[in-house]
Short mmCIF file of C-alpha atoms in Angstrom, two decimals:
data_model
loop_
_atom_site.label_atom_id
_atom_site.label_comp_id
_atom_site.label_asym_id
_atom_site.label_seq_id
_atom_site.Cartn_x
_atom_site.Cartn_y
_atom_site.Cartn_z
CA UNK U 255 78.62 85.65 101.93
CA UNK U 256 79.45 83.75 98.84
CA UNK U 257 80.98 85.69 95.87
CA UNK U 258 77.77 86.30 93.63
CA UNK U 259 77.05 87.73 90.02
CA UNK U 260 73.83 89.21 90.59
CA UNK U 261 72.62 89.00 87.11
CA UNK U 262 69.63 89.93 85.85
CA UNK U 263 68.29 88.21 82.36
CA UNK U 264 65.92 90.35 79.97
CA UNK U 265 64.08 92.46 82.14
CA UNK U 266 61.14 94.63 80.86
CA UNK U 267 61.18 97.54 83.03
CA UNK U 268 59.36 101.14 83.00
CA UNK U 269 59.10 102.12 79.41
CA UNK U 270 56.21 102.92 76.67
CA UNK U 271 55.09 99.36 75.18
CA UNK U 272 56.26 100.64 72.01
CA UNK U 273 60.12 100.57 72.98
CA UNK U 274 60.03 98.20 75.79
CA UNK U 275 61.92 95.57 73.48
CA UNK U 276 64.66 97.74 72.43
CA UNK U 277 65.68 98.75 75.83
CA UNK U 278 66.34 96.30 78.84
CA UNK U 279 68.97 95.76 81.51
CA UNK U 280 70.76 92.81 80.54
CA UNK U 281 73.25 92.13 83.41
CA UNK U 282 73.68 94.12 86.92
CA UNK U 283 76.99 92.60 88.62
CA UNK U 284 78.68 93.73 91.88
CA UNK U 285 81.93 92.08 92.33
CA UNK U 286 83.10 91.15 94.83
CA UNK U 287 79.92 91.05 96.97
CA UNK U 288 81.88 90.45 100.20
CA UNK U 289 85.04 92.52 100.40
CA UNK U 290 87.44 93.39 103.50
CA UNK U 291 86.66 97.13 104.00
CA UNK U 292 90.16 98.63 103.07
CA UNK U 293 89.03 97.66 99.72
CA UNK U 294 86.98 98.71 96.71
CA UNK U 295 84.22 96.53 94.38
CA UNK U 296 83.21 97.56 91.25
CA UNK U 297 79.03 97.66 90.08
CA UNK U 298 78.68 97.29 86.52
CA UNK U 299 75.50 97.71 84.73
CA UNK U 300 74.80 96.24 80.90
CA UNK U 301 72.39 97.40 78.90
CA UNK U 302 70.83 96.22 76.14
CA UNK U 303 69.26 98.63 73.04
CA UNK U 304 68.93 99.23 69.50
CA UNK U 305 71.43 101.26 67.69
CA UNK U 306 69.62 104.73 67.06
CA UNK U 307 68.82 104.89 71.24
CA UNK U 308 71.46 106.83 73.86
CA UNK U 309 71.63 105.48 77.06
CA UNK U 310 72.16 107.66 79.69
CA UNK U 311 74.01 106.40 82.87
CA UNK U 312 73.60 109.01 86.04
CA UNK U 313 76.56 109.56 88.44
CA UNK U 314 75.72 107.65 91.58
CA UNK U 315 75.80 109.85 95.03
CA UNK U 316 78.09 109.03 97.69
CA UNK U 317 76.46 107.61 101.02
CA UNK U 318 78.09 110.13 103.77
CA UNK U 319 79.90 108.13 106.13
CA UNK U 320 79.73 104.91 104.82
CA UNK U 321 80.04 104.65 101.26
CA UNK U 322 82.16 106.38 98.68
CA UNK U 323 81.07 105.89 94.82
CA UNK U 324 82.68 106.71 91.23
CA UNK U 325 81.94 106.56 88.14
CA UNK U 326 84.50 105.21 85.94
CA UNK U 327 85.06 104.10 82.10
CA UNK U 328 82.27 103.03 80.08
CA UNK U 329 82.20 100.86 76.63
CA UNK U 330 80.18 99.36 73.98
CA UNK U 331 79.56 96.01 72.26
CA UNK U 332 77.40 95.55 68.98
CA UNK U 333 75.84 91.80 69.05
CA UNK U 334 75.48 89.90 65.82
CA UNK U 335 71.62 90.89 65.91
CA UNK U 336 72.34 94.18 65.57
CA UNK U 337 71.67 95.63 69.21
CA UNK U 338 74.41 97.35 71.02
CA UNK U 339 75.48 96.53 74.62
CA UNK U 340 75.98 99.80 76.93
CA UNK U 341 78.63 98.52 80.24
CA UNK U 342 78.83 101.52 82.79
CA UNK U 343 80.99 101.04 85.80
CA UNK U 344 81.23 102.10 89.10
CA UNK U 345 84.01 102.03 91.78
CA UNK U 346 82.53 101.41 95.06
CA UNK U 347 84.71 102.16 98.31
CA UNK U 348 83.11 101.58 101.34
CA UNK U 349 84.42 103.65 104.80
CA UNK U 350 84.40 100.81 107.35
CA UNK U 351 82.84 97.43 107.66
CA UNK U 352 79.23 96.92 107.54
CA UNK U 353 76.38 95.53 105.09
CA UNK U 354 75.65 98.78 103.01
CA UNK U 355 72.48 98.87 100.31
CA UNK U 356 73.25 100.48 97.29
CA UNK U 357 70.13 102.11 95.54
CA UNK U 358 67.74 101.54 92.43
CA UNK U 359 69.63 103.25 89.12
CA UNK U 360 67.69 105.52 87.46
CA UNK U 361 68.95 105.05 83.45
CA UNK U 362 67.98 107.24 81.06
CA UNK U 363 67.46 106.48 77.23
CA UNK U 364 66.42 108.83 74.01
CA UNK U 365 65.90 108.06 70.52
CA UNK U 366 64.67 111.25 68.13
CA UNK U 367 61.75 112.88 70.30
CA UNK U 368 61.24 109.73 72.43
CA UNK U 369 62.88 109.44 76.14
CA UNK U 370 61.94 107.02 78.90
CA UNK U 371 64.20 105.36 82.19
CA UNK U 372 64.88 101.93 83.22
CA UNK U 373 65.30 100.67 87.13
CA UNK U 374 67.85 98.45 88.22
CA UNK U 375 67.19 96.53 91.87
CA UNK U 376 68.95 97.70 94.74
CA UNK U 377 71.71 95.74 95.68
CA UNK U 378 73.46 94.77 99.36
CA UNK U 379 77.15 93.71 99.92
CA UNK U 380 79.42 93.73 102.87
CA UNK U 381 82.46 95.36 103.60
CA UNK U 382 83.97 92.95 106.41
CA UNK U 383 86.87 93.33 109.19
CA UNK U 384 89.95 92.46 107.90
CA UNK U 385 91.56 89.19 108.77
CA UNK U 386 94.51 88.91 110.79
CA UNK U 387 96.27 87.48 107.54
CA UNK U 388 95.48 90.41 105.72
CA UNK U 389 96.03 92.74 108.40
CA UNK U 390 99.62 90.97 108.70
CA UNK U 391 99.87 91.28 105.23
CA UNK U 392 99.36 95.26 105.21
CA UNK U 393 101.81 95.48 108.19
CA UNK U 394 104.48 93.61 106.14
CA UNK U 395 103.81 94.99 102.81
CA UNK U 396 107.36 96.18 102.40
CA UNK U 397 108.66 92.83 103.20
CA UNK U 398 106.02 90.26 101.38
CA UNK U 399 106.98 92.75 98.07
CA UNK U 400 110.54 92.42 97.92
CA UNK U 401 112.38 95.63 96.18
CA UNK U 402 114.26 93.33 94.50
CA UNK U 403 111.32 91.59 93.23
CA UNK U 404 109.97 94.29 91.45
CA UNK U 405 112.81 96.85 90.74
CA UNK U 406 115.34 96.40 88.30
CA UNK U 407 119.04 96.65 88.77
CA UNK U 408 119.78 100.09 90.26
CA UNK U 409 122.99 101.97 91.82
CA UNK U 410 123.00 101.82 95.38
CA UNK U 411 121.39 105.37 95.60
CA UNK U 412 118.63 104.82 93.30
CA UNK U 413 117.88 101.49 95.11
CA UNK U 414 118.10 103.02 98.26
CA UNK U 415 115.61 105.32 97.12
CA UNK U 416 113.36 102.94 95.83
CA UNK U 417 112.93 101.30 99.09
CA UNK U 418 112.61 104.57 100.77
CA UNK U 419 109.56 105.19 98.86
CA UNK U 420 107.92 101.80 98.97
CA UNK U 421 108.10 101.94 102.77
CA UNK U 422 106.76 104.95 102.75
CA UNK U 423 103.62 103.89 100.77
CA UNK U 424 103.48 100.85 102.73
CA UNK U 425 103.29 103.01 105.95
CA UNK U 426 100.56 105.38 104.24
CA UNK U 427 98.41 102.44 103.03
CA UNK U 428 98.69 101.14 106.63
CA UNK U 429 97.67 104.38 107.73
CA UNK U 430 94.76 105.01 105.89
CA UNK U 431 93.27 101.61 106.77
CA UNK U 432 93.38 102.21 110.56
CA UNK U 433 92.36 105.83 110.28
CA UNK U 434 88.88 104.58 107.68
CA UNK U 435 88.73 101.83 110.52
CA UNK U 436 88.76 103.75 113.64
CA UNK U 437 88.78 107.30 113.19
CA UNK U 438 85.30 107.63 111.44
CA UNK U 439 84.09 104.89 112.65
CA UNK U 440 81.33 106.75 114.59
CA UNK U 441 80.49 108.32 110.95
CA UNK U 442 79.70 104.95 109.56
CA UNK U 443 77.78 102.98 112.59
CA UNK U 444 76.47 100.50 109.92
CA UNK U 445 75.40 97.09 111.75
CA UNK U 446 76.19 93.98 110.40
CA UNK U 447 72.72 92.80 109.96
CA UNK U 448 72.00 88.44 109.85
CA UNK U 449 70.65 87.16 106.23
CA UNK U 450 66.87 87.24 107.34
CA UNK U 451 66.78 90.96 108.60
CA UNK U 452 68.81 91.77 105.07
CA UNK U 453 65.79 90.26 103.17
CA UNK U 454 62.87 91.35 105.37
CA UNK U 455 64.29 95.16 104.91
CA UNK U 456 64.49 94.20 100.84
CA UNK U 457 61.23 93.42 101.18
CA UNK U 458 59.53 96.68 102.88
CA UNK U 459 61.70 98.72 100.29
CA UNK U 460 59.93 96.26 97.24
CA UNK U 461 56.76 96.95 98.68
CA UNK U 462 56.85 100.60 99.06
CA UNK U 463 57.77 101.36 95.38
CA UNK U 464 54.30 99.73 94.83
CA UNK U 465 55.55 98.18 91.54
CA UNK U 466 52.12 95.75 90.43
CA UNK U 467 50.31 99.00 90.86
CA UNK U 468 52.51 100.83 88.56
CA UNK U 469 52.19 98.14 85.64
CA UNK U 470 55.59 96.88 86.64
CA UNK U 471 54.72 93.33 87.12
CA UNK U 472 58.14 91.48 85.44
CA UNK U 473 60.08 94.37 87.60
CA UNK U 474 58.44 93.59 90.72
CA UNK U 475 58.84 89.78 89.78
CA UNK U 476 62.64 90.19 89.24
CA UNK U 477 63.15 92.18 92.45
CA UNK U 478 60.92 89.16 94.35
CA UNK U 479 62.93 86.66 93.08
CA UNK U 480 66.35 87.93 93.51
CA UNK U 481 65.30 89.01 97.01
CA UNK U 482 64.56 84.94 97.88
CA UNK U 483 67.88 83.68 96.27
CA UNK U 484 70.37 85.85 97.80
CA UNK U 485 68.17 85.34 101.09
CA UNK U 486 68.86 81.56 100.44
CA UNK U 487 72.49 81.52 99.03
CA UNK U 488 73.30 84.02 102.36
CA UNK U 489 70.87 82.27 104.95
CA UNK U 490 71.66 78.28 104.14
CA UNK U 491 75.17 78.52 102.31
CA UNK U 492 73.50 77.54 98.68
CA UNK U 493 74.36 79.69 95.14
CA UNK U 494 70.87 80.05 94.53
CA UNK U 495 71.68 83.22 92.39
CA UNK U 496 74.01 81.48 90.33
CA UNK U 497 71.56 78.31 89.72
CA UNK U 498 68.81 77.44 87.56
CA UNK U 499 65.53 76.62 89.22
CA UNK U 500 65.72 72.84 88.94
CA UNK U 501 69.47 72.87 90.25
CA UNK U 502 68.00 75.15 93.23
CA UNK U 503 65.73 72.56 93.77
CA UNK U 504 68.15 69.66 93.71
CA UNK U 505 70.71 71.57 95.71
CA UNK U 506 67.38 72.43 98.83
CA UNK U 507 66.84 68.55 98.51
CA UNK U 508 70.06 67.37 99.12
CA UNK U 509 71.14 70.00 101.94
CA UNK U 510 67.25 69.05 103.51
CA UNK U 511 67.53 72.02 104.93
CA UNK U 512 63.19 73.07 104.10
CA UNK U 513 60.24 71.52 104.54
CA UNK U 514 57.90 69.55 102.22
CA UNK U 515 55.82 72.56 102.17
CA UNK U 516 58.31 75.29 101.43
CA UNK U 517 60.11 73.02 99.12
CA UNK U 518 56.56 73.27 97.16
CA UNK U 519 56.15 76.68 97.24
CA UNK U 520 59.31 77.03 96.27
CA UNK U 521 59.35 74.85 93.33
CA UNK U 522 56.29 76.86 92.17
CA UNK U 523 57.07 80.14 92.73
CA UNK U 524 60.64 79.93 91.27
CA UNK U 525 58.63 78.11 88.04
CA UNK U 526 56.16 80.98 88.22
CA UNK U 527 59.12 83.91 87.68
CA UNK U 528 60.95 81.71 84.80
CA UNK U 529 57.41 82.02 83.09
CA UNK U 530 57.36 86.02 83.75
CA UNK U 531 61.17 86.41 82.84
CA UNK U 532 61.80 83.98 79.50
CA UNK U 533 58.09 83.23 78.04
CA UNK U 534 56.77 86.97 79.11
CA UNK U 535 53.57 85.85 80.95
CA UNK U 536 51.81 88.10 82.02
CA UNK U 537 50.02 87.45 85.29
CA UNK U 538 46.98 89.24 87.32
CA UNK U 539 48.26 91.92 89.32
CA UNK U 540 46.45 90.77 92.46
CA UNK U 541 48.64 87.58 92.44
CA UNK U 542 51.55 89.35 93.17
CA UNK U 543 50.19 90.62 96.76
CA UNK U 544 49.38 87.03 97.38
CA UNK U 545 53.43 86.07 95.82
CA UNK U 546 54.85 88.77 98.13
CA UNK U 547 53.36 87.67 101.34
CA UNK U 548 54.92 83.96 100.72
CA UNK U 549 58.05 84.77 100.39
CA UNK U 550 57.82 86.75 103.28
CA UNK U 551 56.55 84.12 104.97
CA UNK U 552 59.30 81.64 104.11
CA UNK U 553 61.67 84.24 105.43
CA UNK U 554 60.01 84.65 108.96
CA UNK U 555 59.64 80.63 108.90
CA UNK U 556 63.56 80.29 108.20
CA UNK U 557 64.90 82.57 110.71
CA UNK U 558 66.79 80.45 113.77
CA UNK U 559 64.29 80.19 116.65
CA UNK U 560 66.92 81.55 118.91
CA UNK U 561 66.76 84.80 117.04
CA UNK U 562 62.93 85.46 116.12
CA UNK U 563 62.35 87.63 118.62
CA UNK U 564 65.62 89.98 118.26
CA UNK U 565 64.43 90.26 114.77
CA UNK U 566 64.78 94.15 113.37
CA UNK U 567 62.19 94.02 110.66
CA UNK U 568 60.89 97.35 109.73
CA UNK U 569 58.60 96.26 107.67
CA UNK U 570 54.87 95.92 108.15
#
């Protein structure tokens, strides 16, 4: 999986009309997306609000077994028109390799008597084996380092000790990756699941929070879209996330990787979510059923023939 910024531009999420300008997720970002499991990623969420409204960031619950989550420092940035940025972070440490799904955020906001909350999209990102290079490297920490390298002139004790300790940390770092590996391993029997089954599972989940139904329509539009492009960028190799809609569309042409047909529906459904997301239009609910089953569609019609039928779609 490519490294991604999963950002998310201006959304209008679940608020009273009267405040949904003043209060809107302005960037979600997990990075790294794809980490080897002995590490940690940090989530970071921006938002967007006038200056007389709190924002509210929850704690995020640990996943037993397979995912361990933080939150960390916090800050603020007032933009030239006046509105002030909220960035909350999040360590994420993940117990042993898999592809993991990390929940909606609930965020809560006040200002005087008035309170509401704002959804982010879940988010997927894998915690892989380790390499044998970084496996090597973890097994020769002490000697890719270097005491020298990093201590200063000492007396033979003190440098002595120094290396004492660093080989000690080396051996506990070494430690704690094989026992997160192997000894609760059985705790965290995540499978590593192929790019389609990722996105068909994204999909039930979008379609049981029933978000056209709700009035959520630019949510639900959001979600859709971002669902697609990471299915792309992970399925066919292409930074769909990362690209505009017309360099999507020139990237799909020149890889000829679709078909007339889904380059079409693409071109027009990608066209369709720009309209939603920068000149707020606001489109019939019904034609988001119709949206949903498409992309859907394109999904099932992308998935290698070998594997269609050891497909683990849950959803209807």
């Amino acid at each position: 999986m490519r490294s991604f910024i999963f950002i998310l531009s201006a959304c209008l999420l679940s608020m009273a009309a009267a405040t949904a300008s003043d209060v809107l997720v302005q960037e979600v970002r997990l990075s790294p997306p794809s980490i080897p499991f002995h590490r940690t990623a940090e989530y970071s969420v921006r938002v967007e609000a006038a200056p007389d409204v709190q924002i509210l960031f929850p704690e995020m619950s640990d996943i037993p077994g397979q995912i361990e989550i933080k939150k960390t420092e916090s800050d603020t940035e007032t933009l030239q028109s006046g509105q002030v940025v909220h960035v909350q972070r999040y360590r994420v440490d993940p117990v042993a390799a898999g592809t993991y799904i990390l929940p909606a955020l609930n965020i809560g906001w006040q200002r005087l008597k008035e309170e509401g909350s704002i959804v982010t999209p879940i988010l997927s990102f894998e915690a892989r084996e380790l390499t044998e290079a970084e496996r090597g490297a973890a097994e020769n920490f002490v000697a890719m380092v270097g005491p020298d390298a990093i201590l200063a002139a000492q007396t033979p004790f003190k440098k002595s000790l120094w290396i004492l300790l660093l080989s000690a940390a080396a051996a506990a770092l070494l430690l704690l990756a094989i026992f997160r590996r192997y000894g609760r391993r059985k705790e965290a029997a995540a499978p590593l699941l192929p790019a389609w089954d990722i996105a068909l599972n994204r999909l039930r989940e979008l379609q049981l929070r029933d978000l056209p139904n709700l009035g959520k329509i630019e949510l639900f539009y959001v979600d859709l879209s971002a669902i697609l492009r990471y299915y792309i960028e992970d399925r066919f190799q292409i930074a769909a996330p990362d690209q505009t809609t017309p360099e999507l569309m020139e990237a799909a042409a020149e890889h000829r990787i679709f078909s007339e047909t889904q380059e079409t529906f693409l071109a027009e459904f990608l066209r369709h979510c720009d309209r939603i997301k920068f000149a707020r239009f606001n489109p019939p609910a019904d034609l988001s059923n119709a949206h949903f089953k498409q992309v859907r569609l394109f999904v099932k019609e992308t998935i290698p023939a070998h594997e269609q039928d050891q497909t683990r779609e849950t959803a209807a």
